[in-house]
Structures are given as structure tokens and as C-alpha cells.
Short mmCIF file of N, CA and C in Angstrom, two decimals:
data_model
loop_
_atom_site.label_atom_id
_atom_site.label_comp_id
_atom_site.label_asym_id
_atom_site.label_seq_id
_atom_site.Cartn_x
_atom_site.Cartn_y
_atom_site.Cartn_z
N LEU A 148 131.01 106.67 139.15
CA LEU A 148 130.56 107.92 138.70
C LEU A 148 129.37 108.20 137.87
N LEU A 149 129.12 107.33 136.98
CA LEU A 149 127.91 107.31 136.13
C LEU A 149 126.63 107.23 136.95
N ALA A 150 126.75 106.21 137.85
CA ALA A 150 125.70 105.81 138.42
C ALA A 150 125.22 107.06 139.44
N TYR A 151 126.32 107.37 140.32
CA TYR A 151 126.09 108.65 141.16
C TYR A 151 125.53 109.85 140.46
N ALA A 152 126.00 110.07 139.19
CA ALA A 152 125.38 111.18 138.22
C ALA A 152 124.07 111.00 137.97
N ILE A 153 123.75 109.85 137.66
CA ILE A 153 122.24 109.55 137.42
C ILE A 153 121.30 109.63 138.51
N LEU A 154 121.81 109.16 139.68
CA LEU A 154 121.07 109.27 141.00
C LEU A 154 120.80 110.76 141.30
N MET A 155 121.90 111.40 141.27
CA MET A 155 121.93 112.69 141.93
C MET A 155 121.29 113.76 140.83
N ILE A 156 121.38 113.66 139.61
CA ILE A 156 120.91 114.48 138.69
C ILE A 156 119.40 114.21 138.71
N GLY A 157 118.88 112.92 138.60
CA GLY A 157 117.67 112.42 138.58
C GLY A 157 117.09 113.21 139.91
N GLY A 158 117.42 112.86 141.09
CA GLY A 158 116.97 113.32 142.27
C GLY A 158 116.79 114.82 142.29
N ILE A 159 118.04 115.34 142.36
CA ILE A 159 118.27 116.79 142.67
C ILE A 159 117.22 117.55 141.48
N GLN A 160 117.64 117.32 140.27
CA GLN A 160 116.78 118.13 139.38
C GLN A 160 115.37 117.93 139.34
N HIS A 161 114.92 116.77 139.50
CA HIS A 161 113.42 116.45 139.55
C HIS A 161 112.86 117.00 140.77
N CYS A 162 113.46 116.92 141.88
CA CYS A 162 112.94 117.58 143.04
C CYS A 162 113.16 118.94 142.99
N GLY A 163 114.23 119.63 142.71
CA GLY A 163 114.61 120.99 142.61
C GLY A 163 113.59 121.85 141.67
N TRP A 164 113.29 121.25 140.46
CA TRP A 164 112.31 121.94 139.53
C TRP A 164 111.09 122.45 140.34
N ALA A 165 110.66 121.47 141.10
CA ALA A 165 109.43 121.81 141.83
C ALA A 165 109.49 123.09 142.64
N PHE A 166 110.72 123.24 143.30
CA PHE A 166 110.85 124.33 144.18
C PHE A 166 110.79 125.69 143.18
N LEU A 167 111.09 125.65 141.97
CA LEU A 167 111.25 126.85 141.05
C LEU A 167 109.82 127.55 141.17
N SER A 168 108.86 126.84 141.36
CA SER A 168 107.40 127.17 140.91
C SER A 168 106.74 127.63 142.35
N VAL A 169 107.31 127.43 143.41
CA VAL A 169 106.73 127.59 144.71
C VAL A 169 106.60 129.32 144.81
N LEU A 170 107.66 129.92 144.71
CA LEU A 170 107.62 131.40 144.75
C LEU A 170 106.59 132.02 144.03
N ALA A 171 106.39 131.62 142.68
CA ALA A 171 105.10 132.28 141.88
C ALA A 171 103.84 131.79 142.42
N GLN A 172 103.73 130.75 142.89
CA GLN A 172 102.42 130.32 143.52
C GLN A 172 102.12 131.18 144.83
N ALA A 173 103.12 131.14 145.74
CA ALA A 173 103.11 132.09 146.75
C ALA A 173 102.67 133.50 146.61
N LYS A 174 103.36 134.23 145.64
CA LYS A 174 103.07 135.53 145.13
C LYS A 174 101.76 135.53 144.80
N ALA A 175 101.24 134.70 144.16
CA ALA A 175 99.69 134.67 143.60
C ALA A 175 98.89 134.55 144.66
N VAL A 176 98.84 133.68 145.70
CA VAL A 176 98.23 133.40 146.62
C VAL A 176 98.15 134.50 147.69
N ALA A 177 99.41 135.15 147.95
CA ALA A 177 99.51 136.27 148.83
C ALA A 177 99.17 137.47 148.31
N GLY A 178 99.05 137.49 147.04
CA GLY A 178 98.78 138.86 146.37
C GLY A 178 99.93 139.88 146.63
N SER A 179 101.10 139.50 146.78
CA SER A 179 102.05 140.56 147.02
C SER A 179 102.74 141.06 145.75
N THR A 180 103.01 142.49 145.87
CA THR A 180 103.49 143.24 144.89
C THR A 180 105.06 143.36 144.81
N ASP A 181 105.67 142.73 145.66
CA ASP A 181 107.00 143.23 145.90
C ASP A 181 107.89 142.37 144.87
N ALA A 182 108.03 142.88 143.81
CA ALA A 182 108.69 142.01 142.70
C ALA A 182 110.19 141.86 143.24
N ALA A 183 110.81 142.79 143.73
CA ALA A 183 112.16 142.67 144.04
C ALA A 183 112.50 141.52 145.00
N PHE A 184 111.56 141.37 145.88
CA PHE A 184 111.63 140.20 146.77
C PHE A 184 111.67 138.90 146.26
N TYR A 185 110.64 138.78 145.27
CA TYR A 185 110.43 137.50 144.60
C TYR A 185 111.57 137.07 143.63
N ALA A 186 112.08 138.20 142.96
CA ALA A 186 112.91 137.94 141.82
C ALA A 186 114.46 137.56 142.73
N THR A 187 114.70 138.22 144.01
CA THR A 187 115.89 137.77 144.61
C THR A 187 115.70 136.46 145.21
N ALA A 188 114.50 135.91 145.88
CA ALA A 188 114.48 134.65 146.29
C ALA A 188 114.36 133.70 145.05
N GLN A 189 113.93 134.02 144.07
CA GLN A 189 114.10 133.06 142.89
C GLN A 189 115.47 132.91 142.58
N ASN A 190 116.14 133.89 142.50
CA ASN A 190 117.57 133.82 141.96
C ASN A 190 118.43 132.96 143.19
N PHE A 191 118.17 133.02 144.45
CA PHE A 191 118.74 132.22 145.40
C PHE A 191 118.42 130.77 145.23
N ILE A 192 117.05 130.46 145.01
CA ILE A 192 116.77 128.97 144.74
C ILE A 192 117.53 128.53 143.70
N VAL A 193 117.54 129.19 142.48
CA VAL A 193 118.37 128.86 141.21
C VAL A 193 119.74 128.49 141.53
N GLU A 194 120.47 129.44 142.09
CA GLU A 194 121.77 129.44 142.59
C GLU A 194 122.11 128.11 143.43
N HIS A 195 121.22 127.92 144.42
CA HIS A 195 121.38 126.66 145.36
C HIS A 195 121.08 125.45 144.60
N PHE A 196 120.23 125.40 143.71
CA PHE A 196 119.98 124.46 142.71
C PHE A 196 121.26 123.96 141.97
N LEU A 197 121.83 124.89 141.36
CA LEU A 197 122.87 124.71 140.53
C LEU A 197 124.12 124.16 141.21
N PHE A 198 124.34 124.88 142.30
CA PHE A 198 125.47 124.37 143.21
C PHE A 198 125.27 122.98 143.74
N GLY A 199 124.07 122.75 144.07
CA GLY A 199 123.70 121.10 144.45
C GLY A 199 123.95 120.22 143.49
N ASP A 200 123.65 120.82 142.19
CA ASP A 200 123.88 119.81 141.20
C ASP A 200 125.28 119.72 140.51
N LEU A 201 126.18 120.70 141.00
CA LEU A 201 127.50 120.70 140.65
C LEU A 201 128.33 119.29 140.67
N THR A 202 128.30 118.84 141.84
CA THR A 202 128.86 117.53 142.10
C THR A 202 128.45 116.49 141.01
N ALA A 203 127.10 116.34 140.78
CA ALA A 203 126.79 115.48 140.03
C ALA A 203 126.90 115.74 138.63
N LEU A 204 127.21 116.95 138.09
CA LEU A 204 127.49 117.19 136.81
C LEU A 204 129.05 116.96 136.56
N VAL A 205 130.03 117.06 137.58
CA VAL A 205 131.42 116.80 137.62
C VAL A 205 131.46 115.18 137.27
N ALA A 206 130.70 114.45 138.30
CA ALA A 206 130.75 113.14 138.27
C ALA A 206 130.20 112.57 136.78
N PHE A 207 129.12 113.19 136.22
CA PHE A 207 128.72 112.88 134.98
C PHE A 207 129.68 113.09 134.00
N TYR A 208 130.32 114.09 133.88
CA TYR A 208 131.40 114.46 132.71
C TYR A 208 132.55 113.54 132.93
N ALA A 209 133.06 113.44 134.32
CA ALA A 209 134.31 112.64 134.57
C ALA A 209 134.10 111.04 134.23
N GLY A 210 132.91 110.66 134.67
CA GLY A 210 132.53 109.17 134.35
C GLY A 210 132.33 109.12 132.93
N SER A 211 131.84 109.97 132.20
CA SER A 211 131.68 109.73 130.71
C SER A 211 133.17 109.87 130.07
N ILE A 212 133.91 110.49 130.35
CA ILE A 212 135.29 110.77 129.88
C ILE A 212 136.12 109.50 130.17
N TRP A 213 135.90 108.87 131.34
CA TRP A 213 136.55 107.87 131.95
C TRP A 213 136.28 106.61 131.15
N HIS A 214 134.95 106.52 130.85
CA HIS A 214 134.37 105.28 130.16
C HIS A 214 134.79 105.35 128.81
N ALA A 215 134.97 106.51 128.17
CA ALA A 215 135.39 106.63 126.75
C ALA A 215 136.80 106.32 126.74
N VAL A 216 137.72 106.71 127.70
CA VAL A 216 139.12 106.38 127.64
C VAL A 216 139.20 104.90 127.84
N GLY A 217 138.34 104.23 128.62
CA GLY A 217 138.49 102.71 128.82
C GLY A 217 138.32 102.02 127.53
N VAL A 218 137.20 102.59 126.66
CA VAL A 218 136.79 101.87 125.43
C VAL A 218 137.87 102.00 124.38
N LEU A 219 138.60 103.34 124.51
CA LEU A 219 139.32 103.60 123.48
C LEU A 219 140.82 102.77 123.78
N SER A 220 141.01 102.59 125.12
CA SER A 220 142.25 102.01 125.34
C SER A 220 142.16 100.59 124.92
N GLY A 221 141.05 99.90 124.40
CA GLY A 221 141.16 98.73 123.83
C GLY A 221 141.22 97.50 124.93
N ARG A 222 140.88 97.85 126.20
CA ARG A 222 141.08 96.84 127.20
C ARG A 222 139.44 96.32 127.75
N THR A 223 138.54 96.48 126.79
CA THR A 223 137.26 96.05 127.11
C THR A 223 136.84 95.06 126.17
N ALA A 224 135.54 94.75 126.23
CA ALA A 224 134.95 93.83 125.25
C ALA A 224 134.29 94.62 124.08
N TYR A 225 134.53 95.77 124.18
CA TYR A 225 133.94 96.44 123.03
C TYR A 225 135.15 97.07 122.08
N PRO A 226 134.81 97.19 120.87
CA PRO A 226 135.94 97.61 119.84
C PRO A 226 135.87 99.15 120.05
N ARG A 227 136.90 99.75 119.61
CA ARG A 227 137.20 101.22 119.71
C ARG A 227 136.07 101.92 119.29
N TRP A 228 135.62 101.62 118.09
CA TRP A 228 134.50 102.38 117.39
C TRP A 228 133.30 102.57 118.47
N PHE A 229 133.21 101.68 119.47
CA PHE A 229 132.08 101.69 120.46
C PHE A 229 131.88 103.00 121.11
N VAL A 230 133.01 103.84 121.14
CA VAL A 230 133.08 105.09 121.80
C VAL A 230 132.08 105.98 121.20
N LEU A 231 131.75 105.66 120.13
CA LEU A 231 130.55 106.65 119.48
C LEU A 231 129.20 106.36 120.19
N VAL A 232 128.96 105.10 120.77
CA VAL A 232 127.55 104.79 121.48
C VAL A 232 127.95 104.87 123.10
N SER A 233 129.22 105.32 123.42
CA SER A 233 129.44 105.46 124.74
C SER A 233 128.67 106.74 125.49
N PRO A 234 128.59 106.81 126.65
CA PRO A 234 127.96 108.04 127.22
C PRO A 234 128.30 109.08 126.68
N LEU A 235 129.71 109.42 126.48
CA LEU A 235 130.60 110.67 126.05
C LEU A 235 129.86 110.88 124.60
N GLY A 236 130.26 109.63 123.69
CA GLY A 236 129.75 109.75 122.38
C GLY A 236 128.43 110.26 122.10
N ILE A 237 127.34 109.59 122.94
CA ILE A 237 126.01 110.11 122.74
C ILE A 237 125.87 111.39 123.39
N LEU A 238 126.39 111.88 124.33
CA LEU A 238 126.38 113.22 124.88
C LEU A 238 126.62 114.14 123.83
N ILE A 239 127.93 113.90 123.19
CA ILE A 239 128.37 114.78 122.13
C ILE A 239 127.30 114.82 120.85
N ILE A 240 126.93 113.66 120.45
CA ILE A 240 125.77 113.60 119.41
C ILE A 240 124.61 114.33 119.67
N THR A 241 124.20 114.09 120.98
CA THR A 241 122.79 114.85 121.42
C THR A 241 122.82 116.35 121.29
N MET A 242 124.14 116.81 121.80
CA MET A 242 124.31 118.27 121.87
C MET A 242 124.48 118.81 120.27
N ILE A 243 125.18 118.09 119.41
CA ILE A 243 125.41 118.62 118.01
C ILE A 243 123.98 118.52 117.46
N VAL A 244 123.17 117.58 117.54
CA VAL A 244 121.82 117.37 116.96
C VAL A 244 121.03 118.44 117.49
N GLY A 245 120.96 118.57 118.74
CA GLY A 245 120.25 119.52 119.35
C GLY A 245 120.38 120.86 119.02
N PHE A 246 121.51 121.24 118.79
CA PHE A 246 122.05 122.65 118.33
C PHE A 246 121.78 122.99 116.81
N CYS A 247 121.59 121.76 116.12
CA CYS A 247 121.39 122.16 114.72
C CYS A 247 119.95 122.24 114.40
N LEU A 248 118.99 121.69 115.43
CA LEU A 248 117.52 121.80 115.32
C LEU A 248 116.94 123.12 115.87
N PRO A 249 116.05 123.50 115.09
CA PRO A 249 115.21 124.75 115.59
C PRO A 249 114.39 124.37 116.75
N ALA A 250 114.28 125.48 117.58
CA ALA A 250 113.36 125.46 118.76
C ALA A 250 111.93 125.22 118.43
N PRO A 251 110.98 124.50 119.07
CA PRO A 251 111.29 123.75 120.16
C PRO A 251 111.65 122.44 120.03
N LEU A 252 112.04 122.02 118.76
CA LEU A 252 112.71 120.59 118.64
C LEU A 252 113.96 120.09 119.11
N ALA A 253 114.69 121.30 119.20
CA ALA A 253 115.85 121.15 119.87
C ALA A 253 115.75 120.66 121.30
N GLY A 254 114.87 121.37 122.02
CA GLY A 254 114.47 120.99 123.33
C GLY A 254 114.21 119.54 123.57
N VAL A 255 113.52 119.03 122.75
CA VAL A 255 113.16 117.63 122.75
C VAL A 255 114.18 116.65 122.62
N VAL A 256 115.18 117.00 121.83
CA VAL A 256 116.60 116.35 122.11
C VAL A 256 117.32 116.53 123.08
N ILE A 257 117.74 117.77 123.40
CA ILE A 257 118.55 118.17 124.44
C ILE A 257 118.09 118.02 125.79
N ALA A 258 116.86 118.23 126.05
CA ALA A 258 116.43 118.18 127.57
C ALA A 258 116.63 116.81 128.07
N PRO A 259 116.19 115.80 127.43
CA PRO A 259 116.45 114.38 128.22
C PRO A 259 117.80 113.87 127.82
N PHE A 260 118.96 114.62 127.82
CA PHE A 260 120.20 114.28 127.60
C PHE A 260 120.58 113.07 128.72
N GLY A 261 120.05 113.32 129.79
CA GLY A 261 120.54 112.16 130.83
C GLY A 261 119.93 110.71 130.51
N THR A 262 118.73 110.78 129.76
CA THR A 262 118.14 109.65 129.27
C THR A 262 118.95 109.05 128.11
N TRP A 263 118.99 109.99 127.11
CA TRP A 263 119.72 109.23 125.82
C TRP A 263 121.31 108.89 126.44
N PHE A 264 121.85 109.55 127.25
CA PHE A 264 123.25 109.22 127.46
C PHE A 264 123.39 107.76 128.20
N MET A 265 122.41 107.26 128.80
CA MET A 265 122.38 105.96 129.27
C MET A 265 121.68 105.01 128.56
N LEU A 266 120.45 105.35 127.88
CA LEU A 266 119.56 104.39 127.15
C LEU A 266 120.30 103.93 125.86
N ALA A 267 121.05 104.78 125.05
CA ALA A 267 121.80 104.43 123.82
C ALA A 267 122.86 103.36 124.12
N PRO A 268 123.76 103.44 125.11
CA PRO A 268 124.75 102.69 125.39
C PRO A 268 124.28 101.49 125.99
N CYS A 269 123.19 101.60 126.93
CA CYS A 269 122.75 100.27 127.51
C CYS A 269 122.22 99.32 126.33
N LEU A 270 121.41 99.82 125.22
CA LEU A 270 120.83 99.16 124.17
C LEU A 270 122.11 98.72 123.18
N ALA A 271 122.96 99.52 123.03
CA ALA A 271 124.01 99.19 122.19
C ALA A 271 124.87 97.99 122.88
N SER A 272 125.24 98.11 124.07
CA SER A 272 125.64 97.03 124.99
C SER A 272 125.04 95.70 124.95
N THR A 273 123.71 95.70 125.13
CA THR A 273 122.99 94.61 125.21
C THR A 273 122.92 93.77 123.89
N VAL A 274 122.85 94.68 122.77
CA VAL A 274 122.95 93.97 121.17
C VAL A 274 124.28 93.39 121.02
N TRP A 275 125.48 94.28 121.51
CA TRP A 275 126.73 93.86 121.14
C TRP A 275 127.09 92.53 121.96
N LEU A 276 126.74 92.39 123.27
CA LEU A 276 127.07 91.30 124.11
C LEU A 276 126.11 90.14 123.86
N TRP A 277 124.87 90.47 123.38
CA TRP A 277 124.09 89.45 123.08
C TRP A 277 124.42 88.75 121.78
N ARG A 278 125.03 89.32 120.82
CA ARG A 278 125.45 88.85 119.78
C ARG A 278 126.91 88.11 119.84
N GLY A 279 127.62 88.68 120.94
CA GLY A 279 128.88 88.25 121.21
C GLY A 279 129.95 89.03 120.50
N PRO A 280 130.93 89.31 121.25
CA PRO A 280 132.05 90.33 120.71
C PRO A 280 132.62 89.59 119.51
N ARG A 281 132.93 90.33 118.45
CA ARG A 281 133.51 89.84 117.27
C ARG A 281 135.13 89.91 117.35
#
């Protein structure tokens, strides 16, 4: 689930954001003054983008929770406190820190949540397994 979420969020979001600028470019090139048309078309693009990303977000949250439950169950090579550096733990920490920071600093922390939620657990796992479980 987490691998699917990373591939889909990375693919859909990075490709989808490009389309959000197309209408503004077309409006500027065509010189159109029909603001209602462009606003409606932009809303449709955003809605389709969000619905397209919905399965990835469900997989992201379900996979993060499933992983945390696995760690908390004690049936892994990781101690239970390792849930703090699990994808779910990092996601929660990222959101709390981001919400406590003023803009634009909050955006620097929150925007790359997909990076943090995999980078920190991968680094923590590497260190933990390199040193050997205690």
C-alpha cells in the first residue's frame, strides 16, 4: 500500500500540477476575457485531480496505519517505540510541526510530507538494522 501510494501520489501529483497552469497560459495567449469559462474549467481540473489522487491517499493512510499496527504488535524486528519513526509517526510529527510554524516556513515542512514519511523511516530502519536489533 505504501509503495502504491508513493508511486501514485508522485506520479499523479507531479503530472497533475502541470495541468493547473495550462488554462492560465491559454487565457493569456488567446486573450480571452471569459472569466467564468476559465474558472469553471479550472474547478473541473482540480476536482478530477483530487478524485484521481483519492485512491493513493486512501492507500497512503491505510498503509501507514497498518505499518504502525504491525510495529506496535511487537511482531517485527523493531521495538514498539519505533512507531514514532514509522510512516504514521512521521506524518503526525510533520503535521504538528507544520501547523505550529508560521507561513511560509510551515509550507516547507508540510509540502514534502511524502518525502518525510518515507525518508525518516528508511533512515531509522537502516541505522537500527545496521546496528542490530537490541
